[in-house]
């Protein structure tokens, strides 16, 4: 009889030991699951703050990049219903924006073309013209602006104008372009982005940084006299000698890197913040 009771007690003790072991494993598994859940929640919060819903890697790049800060995103609405017009340097900015998340800098439109300038913009459309294409057709920009219903127009010309038309001729073409835009879209707000600099060693007889700075001063005056605003991009990407910073140049000439376009965005957002 005693042996029977001893066997029963040993069996009960063995069962209790197994139950304790199972409970310990279950508790450990619950802790891991809770940690993973917390980590996932933190990632989701970061994505929400950055305005990105495409994954944590996208969120991380937007938070650490100078042009992707939460503070910057608060002013991006200023650039909704806008269009940026320009040459191949502006084409680079378009490509830079296209790689960002939806709605970055307000999700602007672009009317851009290589070798484009103020003189090209006021020339007639022809078989040899380089007007940007909008809705499958080459058009003068004032017609494209009206069709897209843009409320703000940012124009960046000069690099392809200064050597051929000088400061006075370029400003005159800006005047013609402004008149045509306002005739088609009387309520549009116009902004001039400064011409941007050239890298040291690439300057030419008439196409050089000294002349581009003269043009920018003239365009700043023109903007003030024509109910427009001037935004200085030149200074944001220039070195102490007034040349395009070497680290911001992609081709040893005038074209720019994503790091340079980060500075464009910072400058544009700082301008927009003054309007809020």
GROMACS .gro file of C-alpha atoms in nm:
model
  276
    1UNK     CA    1   0.000   0.000   0.000
    2UNK     CA    2   0.281   0.238   0.089
    3UNK     CA    3   0.452   0.159  -0.240
    4UNK     CA    4   0.132   0.248  -0.430
    5UNK     CA    5   0.106   0.588  -0.258
    6UNK     CA    6   0.474   0.659  -0.327
    7UNK     CA    7   0.422   0.586  -0.698
    8UNK     CA    8   0.123   0.820  -0.713
    9UNK     CA    9   0.318   1.100  -0.541
   10UNK     CA   10   0.610   1.062  -0.784
   11UNK     CA   11   0.373   1.075  -1.083
   12UNK     CA   12   0.207   1.392  -0.951
   13UNK     CA   13   0.544   1.560  -0.893
   14UNK     CA   14   0.653   1.474  -1.249
   15UNK     CA   15   0.334   1.630  -1.393
   16UNK     CA   16   0.381   1.948  -1.189
   17UNK     CA   17   0.739   1.977  -1.317
   18UNK     CA   18   0.628   1.946  -1.678
   19UNK     CA   19   0.354   2.205  -1.629
   20UNK     CA   20   0.603   2.451  -1.479
   21UNK     CA   21   0.840   2.402  -1.772
   22UNK     CA   22   0.563   2.463  -2.025
   23UNK     CA   23   0.454   2.776  -1.841
   24UNK     CA   24   0.810   2.911  -1.849
   25UNK     CA   25   0.841   2.856  -2.225
   26UNK     CA   26   0.502   3.018  -2.285
   27UNK     CA   27   0.604   3.322  -2.082
   28UNK     CA   28   0.930   3.359  -2.276
   29UNK     CA   29   0.745   3.338  -2.608
   30UNK     CA   30   0.501   3.607  -2.497
   31UNK     CA   31   0.789   3.842  -2.412
   32UNK     CA   32   0.947   3.804  -2.759
   33UNK     CA   33   0.613   3.866  -2.924
   34UNK     CA   34   0.560   4.178  -2.720
   35UNK     CA   35   0.903   4.315  -2.816
   36UNK     CA   36   0.837   4.255  -3.185
   37UNK     CA   37   0.499   4.422  -3.161
   38UNK     CA   38   0.650   4.728  -2.993
   39UNK     CA   39   0.922   4.752  -3.257
   40UNK     CA   40   0.663   4.731  -3.533
   41UNK     CA   41   0.458   5.001  -3.370
   42UNK     CA   42   0.761   5.229  -3.346
   43UNK     CA   43   0.828   5.181  -3.718
   44UNK     CA   44   0.469   5.268  -3.803
   45UNK     CA   45   0.492   5.586  -3.598
   46UNK     CA   46   0.809   5.689  -3.781
   47UNK     CA   47   0.643   5.633  -4.117
   48UNK     CA   48   0.346   5.841  -4.012
   49UNK     CA   49   0.569   6.128  -3.900
   50UNK     CA   50   0.768   6.127  -4.222
   51UNK     CA   51   0.458   6.124  -4.439
   52UNK     CA   52   0.566   5.795  -4.594
   53UNK     CA   53   0.364   5.476  -4.616
   54UNK     CA   54   0.604   5.282  -4.834
   55UNK     CA   55   0.811   5.113  -4.566
   56UNK     CA   56   1.060   5.175  -4.290
   57UNK     CA   57   1.360   5.222  -4.521
   58UNK     CA   58   1.181   5.504  -4.701
   59UNK     CA   59   1.080   5.651  -4.369
   60UNK     CA   60   1.437   5.641  -4.245
   61UNK     CA   61   1.574   5.821  -4.548
   62UNK     CA   62   1.312   6.091  -4.520
   63UNK     CA   63   1.377   6.151  -4.151
   64UNK     CA   64   1.754   6.172  -4.180
   65UNK     CA   65   1.768   6.371  -4.504
   66UNK     CA   66   1.777   6.750  -4.461
   67UNK     CA   67   1.502   6.791  -4.719
   68UNK     CA   68   1.268   6.532  -4.564
   69UNK     CA   69   1.211   6.671  -4.215
   70UNK     CA   70   0.871   6.676  -4.052
   71UNK     CA   71   0.897   7.055  -4.016
   72UNK     CA   72   0.956   7.086  -4.390
   73UNK     CA   73   0.652   6.879  -4.476
   74UNK     CA   74   0.427   7.122  -4.291
   75UNK     CA   75   0.494   7.395  -4.551
   76UNK     CA   76   0.480   7.172  -4.859
   77UNK     CA   77   0.113   7.253  -4.909
   78UNK     CA   78   0.231   7.597  -5.030
   79UNK     CA   79   0.355   7.428  -5.348
   80UNK     CA   80   0.034   7.246  -5.434
   81UNK     CA   81  -0.115   7.344  -5.772
   82UNK     CA   82   0.222   7.481  -5.881
   83UNK     CA   83   0.441   7.431  -6.186
   84UNK     CA   84   0.818   7.467  -6.217
   85UNK     CA   85   0.951   7.582  -6.554
   86UNK     CA   86   1.310   7.560  -6.669
   87UNK     CA   87   1.597   7.399  -6.855
   88UNK     CA   88   1.807   7.087  -6.802
   89UNK     CA   89   1.905   7.199  -6.451
   90UNK     CA   90   1.533   7.210  -6.369
   91UNK     CA   91   1.493   6.872  -6.539
   92UNK     CA   92   1.734   6.741  -6.277
   93UNK     CA   93   1.512   6.886  -6.006
   94UNK     CA   94   1.209   6.717  -6.163
   95UNK     CA   95   1.389   6.382  -6.159
   96UNK     CA   96   1.491   6.440  -5.798
   97UNK     CA   97   1.130   6.515  -5.695
   98UNK     CA   98   1.004   6.209  -5.886
   99UNK     CA   99   1.206   5.981  -5.656
  100UNK     CA  100   1.045   6.122  -5.342
  101UNK     CA  101   0.722   6.009  -5.177
  102UNK     CA  102   0.389   6.123  -5.316
  103UNK     CA  103   0.312   6.483  -5.222
  104UNK     CA  104   0.675   6.580  -5.159
  105UNK     CA  105   0.702   6.959  -5.192
  106UNK     CA  106   0.333   6.965  -5.276
  107UNK     CA  107   0.365   6.735  -5.576
  108UNK     CA  108   0.434   7.011  -5.833
  109UNK     CA  109   0.407   6.988  -6.210
  110UNK     CA  110   0.703   7.058  -6.438
  111UNK     CA  111   0.740   7.215  -6.782
  112UNK     CA  112   1.105   7.154  -6.867
  113UNK     CA  113   1.323   7.103  -7.170
  114UNK     CA  114   1.695   7.079  -7.237
  115UNK     CA  115   1.857   7.405  -7.356
  116UNK     CA  116   1.534   7.590  -7.272
  117UNK     CA  117   1.537   7.959  -7.185
  118UNK     CA  118   1.330   8.276  -7.178
  119UNK     CA  119   1.394   8.339  -7.548
  120UNK     CA  120   1.279   7.987  -7.641
  121UNK     CA  121   0.971   8.025  -7.422
  122UNK     CA  122   0.845   8.329  -7.615
  123UNK     CA  123   0.927   8.183  -7.959
  124UNK     CA  124   0.651   8.024  -8.170
  125UNK     CA  125   0.595   7.650  -8.163
  126UNK     CA  126   0.752   7.494  -8.473
  127UNK     CA  127   0.908   7.173  -8.599
  128UNK     CA  128   1.241   7.281  -8.452
  129UNK     CA  129   1.125   7.447  -8.129
  130UNK     CA  130   1.198   7.295  -7.789
  131UNK     CA  131   0.883   7.388  -7.599
  132UNK     CA  132   0.792   7.133  -7.330
  133UNK     CA  133   0.525   6.877  -7.413
  134UNK     CA  134   0.204   6.884  -7.210
  135UNK     CA  135  -0.078   6.633  -7.261
  136UNK     CA  136   0.103   6.486  -7.559
  137UNK     CA  137   0.153   6.813  -7.744
  138UNK     CA  138   0.427   7.074  -7.762
  139UNK     CA  139   0.287   7.405  -7.642
  140UNK     CA  140   0.399   7.747  -7.529
  141UNK     CA  141   0.414   7.751  -7.151
  142UNK     CA  142   0.134   8.004  -7.105
  143UNK     CA  143  -0.105   7.762  -7.277
  144UNK     CA  144   0.012   7.464  -7.071
  145UNK     CA  145  -0.018   7.664  -6.748
  146UNK     CA  146  -0.374   7.760  -6.832
  147UNK     CA  147  -0.469   7.402  -6.922
  148UNK     CA  148  -0.330   7.257  -6.599
  149UNK     CA  149  -0.490   7.531  -6.388
  150UNK     CA  150  -0.169   7.609  -6.199
  151UNK     CA  151  -0.198   7.870  -5.924
  152UNK     CA  152   0.175   7.929  -5.873
  153UNK     CA  153   0.444   7.940  -6.141
  154UNK     CA  154   0.816   7.914  -6.061
  155UNK     CA  155   1.043   8.009  -6.351
  156UNK     CA  156   1.418   7.939  -6.365
  157UNK     CA  157   1.589   8.066  -6.679
  158UNK     CA  158   1.919   8.233  -6.755
  159UNK     CA  159   2.194   7.981  -6.825
  160UNK     CA  160   2.079   7.940  -7.187
  161UNK     CA  161   2.003   8.311  -7.228
  162UNK     CA  162   2.286   8.517  -7.086
  163UNK     CA  163   2.551   8.444  -7.351
  164UNK     CA  164   2.317   8.517  -7.644
  165UNK     CA  165   2.094   8.796  -7.515
  166UNK     CA  166   2.284   8.951  -7.228
  167UNK     CA  167   2.116   9.082  -6.913
  168UNK     CA  168   1.887   9.336  -7.082
  169UNK     CA  169   1.768   9.101  -7.357
  170UNK     CA  170   1.696   8.823  -7.108
  171UNK     CA  171   1.497   9.051  -6.879
  172UNK     CA  172   1.301   9.178  -7.180
  173UNK     CA  173   1.206   8.820  -7.271
  174UNK     CA  174   1.097   8.760  -6.911
  175UNK     CA  175   0.868   9.061  -6.948
  176UNK     CA  176   0.709   8.920  -7.263
  177UNK     CA  177   0.665   8.581  -7.098
  178UNK     CA  178   0.503   8.733  -6.789
  179UNK     CA  179   0.256   8.927  -7.004
  180UNK     CA  180   0.154   8.613  -7.193
  181UNK     CA  181   0.115   8.402  -6.880
  182UNK     CA  182  -0.102   8.663  -6.710
  183UNK     CA  183  -0.313   8.713  -7.021
  184UNK     CA  184  -0.406   8.343  -7.008
  185UNK     CA  185  -0.408   8.302  -6.628
  186UNK     CA  186  -0.473   8.644  -6.469
  187UNK     CA  187  -0.483   8.515  -6.111
  188UNK     CA  188  -0.162   8.315  -6.121
  189UNK     CA  189   0.120   8.401  -5.879
  190UNK     CA  190   0.462   8.430  -6.043
  191UNK     CA  191   0.799   8.353  -5.886
  192UNK     CA  192   1.147   8.378  -6.035
  193UNK     CA  193   1.410   8.130  -5.922
  194UNK     CA  194   1.758   8.270  -5.966
  195UNK     CA  195   1.986   8.129  -6.231
  196UNK     CA  196   2.227   7.888  -6.065
  197UNK     CA  197   2.610   7.901  -6.078
  198UNK     CA  198   2.869   7.712  -6.278
  199UNK     CA  199   3.147   7.504  -6.127
  200UNK     CA  200   3.491   7.666  -6.112
  201UNK     CA  201   3.693   7.617  -6.431
  202UNK     CA  202   3.390   7.576  -6.659
  203UNK     CA  203   3.316   7.944  -6.719
  204UNK     CA  204   3.319   8.087  -7.070
  205UNK     CA  205   3.351   8.433  -7.224
  206UNK     CA  206   2.988   8.541  -7.178
  207UNK     CA  207   2.847   8.243  -6.993
  208UNK     CA  208   3.008   8.287  -6.654
  209UNK     CA  209   2.920   8.337  -6.291
  210UNK     CA  210   2.981   8.712  -6.292
  211UNK     CA  211   2.722   8.759  -6.567
  212UNK     CA  212   2.480   8.517  -6.402
  213UNK     CA  213   2.502   8.719  -6.080
  214UNK     CA  214   2.435   9.039  -6.277
  215UNK     CA  215   2.132   8.873  -6.434
  216UNK     CA  216   2.004   8.764  -6.095
  217UNK     CA  217   2.027   9.118  -5.960
  218UNK     CA  218   1.835   9.246  -6.263
  219UNK     CA  219   1.571   8.973  -6.225
  220UNK     CA  220   1.532   9.055  -5.856
  221UNK     CA  221   1.455   9.416  -5.952
  222UNK     CA  222   1.227   9.301  -6.234
  223UNK     CA  223   1.030   9.080  -5.993
  224UNK     CA  224   0.982   9.366  -5.747
  225UNK     CA  225   0.853   9.591  -6.026
  226UNK     CA  226   0.620   9.329  -6.177
  227UNK     CA  227   0.425   9.193  -5.881
  228UNK     CA  228   0.637   8.878  -5.859
  229UNK     CA  229   0.881   8.736  -5.607
  230UNK     CA  230   1.245   8.639  -5.643
  231UNK     CA  231   1.392   8.331  -5.471
  232UNK     CA  232   1.770   8.304  -5.443
  233UNK     CA  233   1.880   7.949  -5.522
  234UNK     CA  234   2.225   8.064  -5.641
  235UNK     CA  235   2.355   8.137  -5.291
  236UNK     CA  236   2.229   7.805  -5.156
  237UNK     CA  237   2.454   7.602  -5.387
  238UNK     CA  238   2.750   7.840  -5.432
  239UNK     CA  239   3.087   7.827  -5.261
  240UNK     CA  240   3.267   8.129  -5.111
  241UNK     CA  241   3.392   8.230  -5.456
  242UNK     CA  242   3.042   8.232  -5.604
  243UNK     CA  243   3.093   7.911  -5.805
  244UNK     CA  244   2.880   7.599  -5.789
  245UNK     CA  245   3.022   7.386  -5.506
  246UNK     CA  246   3.224   7.100  -5.651
  247UNK     CA  247   3.033   6.845  -5.443
  248UNK     CA  248   2.707   6.980  -5.586
  249UNK     CA  249   2.814   6.943  -5.950
  250UNK     CA  250   2.741   6.624  -6.144
  251UNK     CA  251   2.925   6.696  -6.470
  252UNK     CA  252   3.203   6.950  -6.415
  253UNK     CA  253   2.984   7.222  -6.565
  254UNK     CA  254   2.640   7.335  -6.444
  255UNK     CA  255   2.431   7.027  -6.372
  256UNK     CA  256   2.365   6.934  -6.014
  257UNK     CA  257   2.354   6.643  -5.771
  258UNK     CA  258   2.074   6.531  -5.537
  259UNK     CA  259   2.266   6.699  -5.252
  260UNK     CA  260   2.237   7.029  -5.439
  261UNK     CA  261   1.865   6.975  -5.488
  262UNK     CA  262   1.835   6.914  -5.114
  263UNK     CA  263   1.949   7.276  -5.082
  264UNK     CA  264   1.689   7.386  -5.336
  265UNK     CA  265   1.419   7.224  -5.126
  266UNK     CA  266   1.549   7.379  -4.804
  267UNK     CA  267   1.550   7.723  -4.969
  268UNK     CA  268   1.201   7.680  -5.116
  269UNK     CA  269   1.060   7.559  -4.786
  270UNK     CA  270   1.221   7.848  -4.599
  271UNK     CA  271   1.060   8.087  -4.847
  272UNK     CA  272   0.721   7.917  -4.813
  273UNK     CA  273   0.745   7.938  -4.432
  274UNK     CA  274   0.759   8.319  -4.456
  275UNK     CA  275   0.422   8.311  -4.635
  276UNK     CA  276   0.239   8.110  -4.370
   0.00000   0.00000   0.00000
